[in-house]
CSV table of C-alpha atoms in Angstrom, one decimal:
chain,number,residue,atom,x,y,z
H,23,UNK,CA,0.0,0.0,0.0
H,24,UNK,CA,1.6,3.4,-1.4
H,25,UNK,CA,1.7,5.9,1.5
H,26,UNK,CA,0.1,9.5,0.4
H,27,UNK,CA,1.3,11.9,2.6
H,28,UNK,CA,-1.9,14.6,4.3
H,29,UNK,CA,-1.7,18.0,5.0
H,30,UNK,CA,0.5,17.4,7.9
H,31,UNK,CA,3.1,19.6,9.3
H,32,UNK,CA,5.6,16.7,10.0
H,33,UNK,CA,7.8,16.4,7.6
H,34,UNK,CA,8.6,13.4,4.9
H,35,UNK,CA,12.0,12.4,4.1
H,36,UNK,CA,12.8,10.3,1.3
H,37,UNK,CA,15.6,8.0,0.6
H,38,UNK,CA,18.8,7.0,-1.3
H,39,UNK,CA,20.4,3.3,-2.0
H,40,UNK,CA,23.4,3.2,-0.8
H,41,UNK,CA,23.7,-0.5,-1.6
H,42,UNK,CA,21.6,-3.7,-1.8
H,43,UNK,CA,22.2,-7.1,-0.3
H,44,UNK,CA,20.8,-10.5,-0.7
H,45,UNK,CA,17.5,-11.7,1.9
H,46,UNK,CA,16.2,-15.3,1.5
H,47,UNK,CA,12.7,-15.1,-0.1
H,48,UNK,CA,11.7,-17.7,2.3
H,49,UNK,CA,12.4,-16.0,5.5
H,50,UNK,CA,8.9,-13.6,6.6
H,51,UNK,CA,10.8,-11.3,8.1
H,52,UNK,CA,9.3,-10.2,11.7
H,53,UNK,CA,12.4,-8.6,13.5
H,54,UNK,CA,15.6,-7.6,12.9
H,55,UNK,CA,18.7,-6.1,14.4
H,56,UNK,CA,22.2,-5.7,13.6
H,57,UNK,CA,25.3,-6.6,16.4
H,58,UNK,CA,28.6,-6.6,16.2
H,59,UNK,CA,28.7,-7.7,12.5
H,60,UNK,CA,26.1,-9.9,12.2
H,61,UNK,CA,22.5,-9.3,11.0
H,62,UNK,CA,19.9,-11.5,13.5
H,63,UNK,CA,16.1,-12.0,12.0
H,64,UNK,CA,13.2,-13.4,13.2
H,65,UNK,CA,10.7,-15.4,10.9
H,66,UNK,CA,7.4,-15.8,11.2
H,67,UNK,CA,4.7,-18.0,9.8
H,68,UNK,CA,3.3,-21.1,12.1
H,69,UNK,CA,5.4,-24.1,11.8
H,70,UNK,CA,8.0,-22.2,9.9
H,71,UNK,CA,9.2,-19.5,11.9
H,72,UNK,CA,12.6,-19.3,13.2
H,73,UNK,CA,15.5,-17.4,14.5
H,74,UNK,CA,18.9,-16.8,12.3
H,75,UNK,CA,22.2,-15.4,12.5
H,76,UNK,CA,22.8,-14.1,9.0
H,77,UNK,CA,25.3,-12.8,6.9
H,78,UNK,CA,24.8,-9.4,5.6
H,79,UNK,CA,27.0,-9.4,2.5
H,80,UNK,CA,25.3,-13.3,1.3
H,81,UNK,CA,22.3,-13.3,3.3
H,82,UNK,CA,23.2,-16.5,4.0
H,83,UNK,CA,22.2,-18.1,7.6
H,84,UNK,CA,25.3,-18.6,9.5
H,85,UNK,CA,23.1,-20.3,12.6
H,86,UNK,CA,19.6,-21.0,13.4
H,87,UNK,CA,16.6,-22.2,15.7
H,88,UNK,CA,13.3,-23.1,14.7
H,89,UNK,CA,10.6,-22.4,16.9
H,90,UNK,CA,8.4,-24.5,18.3
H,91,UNK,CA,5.6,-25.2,15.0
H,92,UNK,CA,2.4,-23.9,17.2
H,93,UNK,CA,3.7,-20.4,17.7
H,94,UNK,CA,4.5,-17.7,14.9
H,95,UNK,CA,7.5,-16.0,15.8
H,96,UNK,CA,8.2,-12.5,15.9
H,97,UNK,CA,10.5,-9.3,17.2
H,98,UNK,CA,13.4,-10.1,18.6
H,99,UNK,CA,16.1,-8.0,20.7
H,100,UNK,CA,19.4,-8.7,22.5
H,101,UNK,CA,20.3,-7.9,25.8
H,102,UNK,CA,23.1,-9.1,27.5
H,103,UNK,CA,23.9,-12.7,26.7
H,104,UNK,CA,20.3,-13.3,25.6
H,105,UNK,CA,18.0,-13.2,22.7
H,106,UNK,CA,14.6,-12.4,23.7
H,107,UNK,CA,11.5,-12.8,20.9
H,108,UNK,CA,8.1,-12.4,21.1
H,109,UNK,CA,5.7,-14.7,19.5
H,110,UNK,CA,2.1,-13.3,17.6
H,111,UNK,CA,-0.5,-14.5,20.0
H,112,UNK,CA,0.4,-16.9,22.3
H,113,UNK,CA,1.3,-14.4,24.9
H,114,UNK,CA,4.2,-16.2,25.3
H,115,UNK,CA,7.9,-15.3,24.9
H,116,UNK,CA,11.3,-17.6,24.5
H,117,UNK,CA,15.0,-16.5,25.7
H,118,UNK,CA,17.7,-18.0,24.3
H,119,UNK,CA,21.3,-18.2,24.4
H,120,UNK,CA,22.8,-15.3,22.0
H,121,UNK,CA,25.9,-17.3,21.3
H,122,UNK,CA,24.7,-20.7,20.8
H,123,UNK,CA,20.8,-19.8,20.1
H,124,UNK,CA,19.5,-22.1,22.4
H,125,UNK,CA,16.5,-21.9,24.2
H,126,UNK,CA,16.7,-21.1,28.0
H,127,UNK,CA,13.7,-19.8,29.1
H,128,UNK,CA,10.4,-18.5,28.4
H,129,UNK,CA,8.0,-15.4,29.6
H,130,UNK,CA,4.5,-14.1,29.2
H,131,UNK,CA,3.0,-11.2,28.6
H,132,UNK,CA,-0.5,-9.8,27.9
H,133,UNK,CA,-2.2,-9.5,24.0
H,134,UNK,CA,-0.2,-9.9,21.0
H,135,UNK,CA,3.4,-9.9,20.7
H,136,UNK,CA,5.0,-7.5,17.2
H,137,UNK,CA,8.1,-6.2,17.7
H,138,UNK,CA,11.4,-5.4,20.4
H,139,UNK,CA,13.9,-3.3,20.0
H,140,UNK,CA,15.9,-1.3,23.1
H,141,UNK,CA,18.0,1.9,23.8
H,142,UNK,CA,20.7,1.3,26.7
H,143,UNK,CA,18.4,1.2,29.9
H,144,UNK,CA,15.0,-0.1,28.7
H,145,UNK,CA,13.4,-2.8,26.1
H,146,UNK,CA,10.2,-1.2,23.7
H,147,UNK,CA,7.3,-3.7,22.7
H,148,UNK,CA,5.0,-3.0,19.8
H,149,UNK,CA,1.6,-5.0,19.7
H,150,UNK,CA,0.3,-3.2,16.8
H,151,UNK,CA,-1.8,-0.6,18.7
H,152,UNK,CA,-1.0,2.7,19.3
H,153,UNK,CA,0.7,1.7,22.5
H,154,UNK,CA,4.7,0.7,22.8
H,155,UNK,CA,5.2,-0.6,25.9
H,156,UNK,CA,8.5,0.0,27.6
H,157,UNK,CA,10.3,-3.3,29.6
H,158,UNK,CA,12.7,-3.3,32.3
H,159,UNK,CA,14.8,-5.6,30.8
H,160,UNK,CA,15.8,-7.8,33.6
H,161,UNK,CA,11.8,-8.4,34.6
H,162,UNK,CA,10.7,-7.6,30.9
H,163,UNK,CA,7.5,-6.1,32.9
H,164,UNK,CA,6.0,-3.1,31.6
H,165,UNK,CA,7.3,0.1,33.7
H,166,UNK,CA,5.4,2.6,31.3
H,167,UNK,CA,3.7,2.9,27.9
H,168,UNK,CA,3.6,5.5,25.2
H,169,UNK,CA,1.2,6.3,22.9
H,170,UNK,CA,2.2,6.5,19.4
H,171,UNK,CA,0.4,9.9,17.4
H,172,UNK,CA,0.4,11.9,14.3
H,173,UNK,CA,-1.1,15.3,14.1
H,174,UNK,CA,-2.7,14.0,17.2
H,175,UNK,CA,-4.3,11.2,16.1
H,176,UNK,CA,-3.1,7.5,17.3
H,177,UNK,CA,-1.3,5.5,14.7
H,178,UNK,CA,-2.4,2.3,14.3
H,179,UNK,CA,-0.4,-1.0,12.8
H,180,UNK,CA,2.8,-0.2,14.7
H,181,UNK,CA,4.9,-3.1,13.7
H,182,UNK,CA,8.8,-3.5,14.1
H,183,UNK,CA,11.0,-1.3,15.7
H,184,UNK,CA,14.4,0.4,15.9
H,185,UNK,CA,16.1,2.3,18.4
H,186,UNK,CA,18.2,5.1,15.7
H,187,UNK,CA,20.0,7.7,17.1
H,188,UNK,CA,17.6,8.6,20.1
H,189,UNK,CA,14.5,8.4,18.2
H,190,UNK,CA,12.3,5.1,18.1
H,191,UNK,CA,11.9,4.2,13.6
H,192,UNK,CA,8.8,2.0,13.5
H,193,UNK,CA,7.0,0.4,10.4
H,194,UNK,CA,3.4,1.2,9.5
H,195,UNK,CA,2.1,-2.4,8.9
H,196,UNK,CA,0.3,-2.7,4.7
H,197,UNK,CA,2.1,1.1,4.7
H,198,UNK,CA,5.4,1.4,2.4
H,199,UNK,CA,6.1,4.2,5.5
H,200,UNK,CA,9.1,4.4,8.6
H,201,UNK,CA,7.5,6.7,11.6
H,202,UNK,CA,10.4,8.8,13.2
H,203,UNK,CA,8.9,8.6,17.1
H,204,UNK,CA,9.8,10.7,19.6
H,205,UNK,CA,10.1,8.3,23.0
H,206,UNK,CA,9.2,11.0,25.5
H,207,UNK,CA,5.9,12.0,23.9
H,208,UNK,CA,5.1,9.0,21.1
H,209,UNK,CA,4.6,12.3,19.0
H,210,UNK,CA,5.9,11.2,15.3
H,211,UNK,CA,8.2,13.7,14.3
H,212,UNK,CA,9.0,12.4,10.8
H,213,UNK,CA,8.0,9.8,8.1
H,214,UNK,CA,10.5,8.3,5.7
H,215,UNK,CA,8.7,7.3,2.3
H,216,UNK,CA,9.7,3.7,1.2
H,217,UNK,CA,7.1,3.6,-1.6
H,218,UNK,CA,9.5,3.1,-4.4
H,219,UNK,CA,11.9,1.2,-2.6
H,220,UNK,CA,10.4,-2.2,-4.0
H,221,UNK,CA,7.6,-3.4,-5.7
H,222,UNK,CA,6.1,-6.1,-3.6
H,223,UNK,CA,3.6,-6.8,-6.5
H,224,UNK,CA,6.0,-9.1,-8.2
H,225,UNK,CA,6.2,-11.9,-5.2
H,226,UNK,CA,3.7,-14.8,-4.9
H,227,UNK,CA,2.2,-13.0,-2.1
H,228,UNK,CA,1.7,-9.1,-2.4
H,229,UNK,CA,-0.7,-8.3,0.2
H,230,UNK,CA,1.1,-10.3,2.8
H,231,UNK,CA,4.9,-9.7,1.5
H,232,UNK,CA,4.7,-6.4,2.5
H,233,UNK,CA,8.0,-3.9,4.1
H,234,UNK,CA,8.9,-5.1,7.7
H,235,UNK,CA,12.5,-4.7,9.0
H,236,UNK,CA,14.7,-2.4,10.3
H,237,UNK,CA,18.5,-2.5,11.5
H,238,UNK,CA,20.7,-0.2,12.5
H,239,UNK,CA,24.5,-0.3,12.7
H,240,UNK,CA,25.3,2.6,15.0
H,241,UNK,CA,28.8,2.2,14.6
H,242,UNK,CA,29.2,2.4,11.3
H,243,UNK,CA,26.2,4.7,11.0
H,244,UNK,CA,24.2,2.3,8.5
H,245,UNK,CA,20.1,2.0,8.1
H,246,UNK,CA,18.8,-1.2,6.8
H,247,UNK,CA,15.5,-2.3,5.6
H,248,UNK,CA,13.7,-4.8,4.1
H,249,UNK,CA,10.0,-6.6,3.8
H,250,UNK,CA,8.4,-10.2,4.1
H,251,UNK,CA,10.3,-12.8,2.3
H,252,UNK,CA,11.8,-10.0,-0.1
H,253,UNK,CA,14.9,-10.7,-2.2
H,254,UNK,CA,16.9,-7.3,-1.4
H,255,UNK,CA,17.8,-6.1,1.9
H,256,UNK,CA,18.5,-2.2,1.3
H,257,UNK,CA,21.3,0.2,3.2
H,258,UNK,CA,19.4,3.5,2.8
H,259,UNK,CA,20.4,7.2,3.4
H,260,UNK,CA,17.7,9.6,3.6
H,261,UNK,CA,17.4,13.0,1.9
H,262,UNK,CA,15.7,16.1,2.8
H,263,UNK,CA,12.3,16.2,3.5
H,264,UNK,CA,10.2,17.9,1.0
């Protein structure tokens, strides 16, 4: 779904290929980071959903779990020698091992599980509301929530997230759009227009293959993205709003 920007005052940034890398078409791609290196993705899809060390530069899977074939994986985050990942609606989360990828433990929450990412102090859940809900990482309670708007209206379908350079970048689930959210007040502050970035229409499965994953490598000051069981995975810059 093409994103048509409203008379809004936030402004909408475009974007730039820096350069393109390989994703397996058969990985439906539900969360994604980038550490030390590596890119780590989360699959979904009951029965087929799994979690994957991969290579950037051959998109090749260097190590990987399945999940267990009732639950449809989803985000996924890292802190400290664990890999945490939600799952859709089970209310039920695994922890594994980051090194090895195995499973250690397990821990529930409330309504559906989307999307993880984290800043240095706190964990940030997406459940496709409005509402991110912020973890203490050691409990992974909830400690407060924020309420995602734009123009003052809640913004609904927030999928996967990433924690870039103090802001929180979130996908628009069926929207070819990145929200730019402010963490102290959820306001959005900018959108980044992925529209032309890749035509979905040419996969097997348009309306579900849709743009879901973001990673950020803060040391090298690189933005990736990519969608649902999409060939590419894209290093973007963006340019000027307009």
């Amino acid at each position: 779904m093409t994103f048509v920007a409203q008379a809004t005052t936030i402004p909408v940034y475009g974007f730039k290929v820096v350069k393109r890398y390989p994703h397996d078409t058969s990985a439906f791609t539900e969360g994604l980071f980038y550490k030390d290196g590596v890119l780590y993705e989360s699959t979904g899809e009951a029965g087929q959903s799994r979690v994957r060390k991969v290579d950037l530069e051959t998109g090749k899977s260097l190590q990987e779990i399945n999940v267990p074939p009732a639950f449809f994986g989803e985000g996924i985050v890292a802190w400290g020698k664990h890999l945490i990942q939600l799952t859709w609606q089970h209310q039920i989360g695994f922890i594994y091992d980051l090194k090895t990828l195995k499973r250690v433990g397990t821990f529930h929450y409330k309504g559906q599980g989307w999307a993880l990412t984290r800043n240095d102090t706190h964990i940030f859940m997406s459940d496709g509301s409005p509402t991110i809900r912020v973890l203490d990482p050691d409990t992974l309670k909830v400690v407060r929530t924020i309420t995602v708007t734009a123009d003052g209206q809640p913004v609904q379908n927030v999928n996967e997230l990433e924690w870039v350079k103090g802001q929180l970048y979130a996908n628009i689930w069926l929207k070819d759009i990145i929200a730019r959210i402010d963490p102290k007040t959820g306001h959005v502050v900018g959108w980044i227009n992925l529209e032309n970035l890749f035509d979905n229409a040419m996969l097997p499965d348009p309306t579900d293959d849709v743009l879901n994953g973001i990673a950020y490598d803060a040391k090298h000051d690189r933005l990736f993205v990519t969608g649902k069981c999409w060939p590419w995975l894209y290093e973007i810059k963006l340019t000027a709003p307009h």
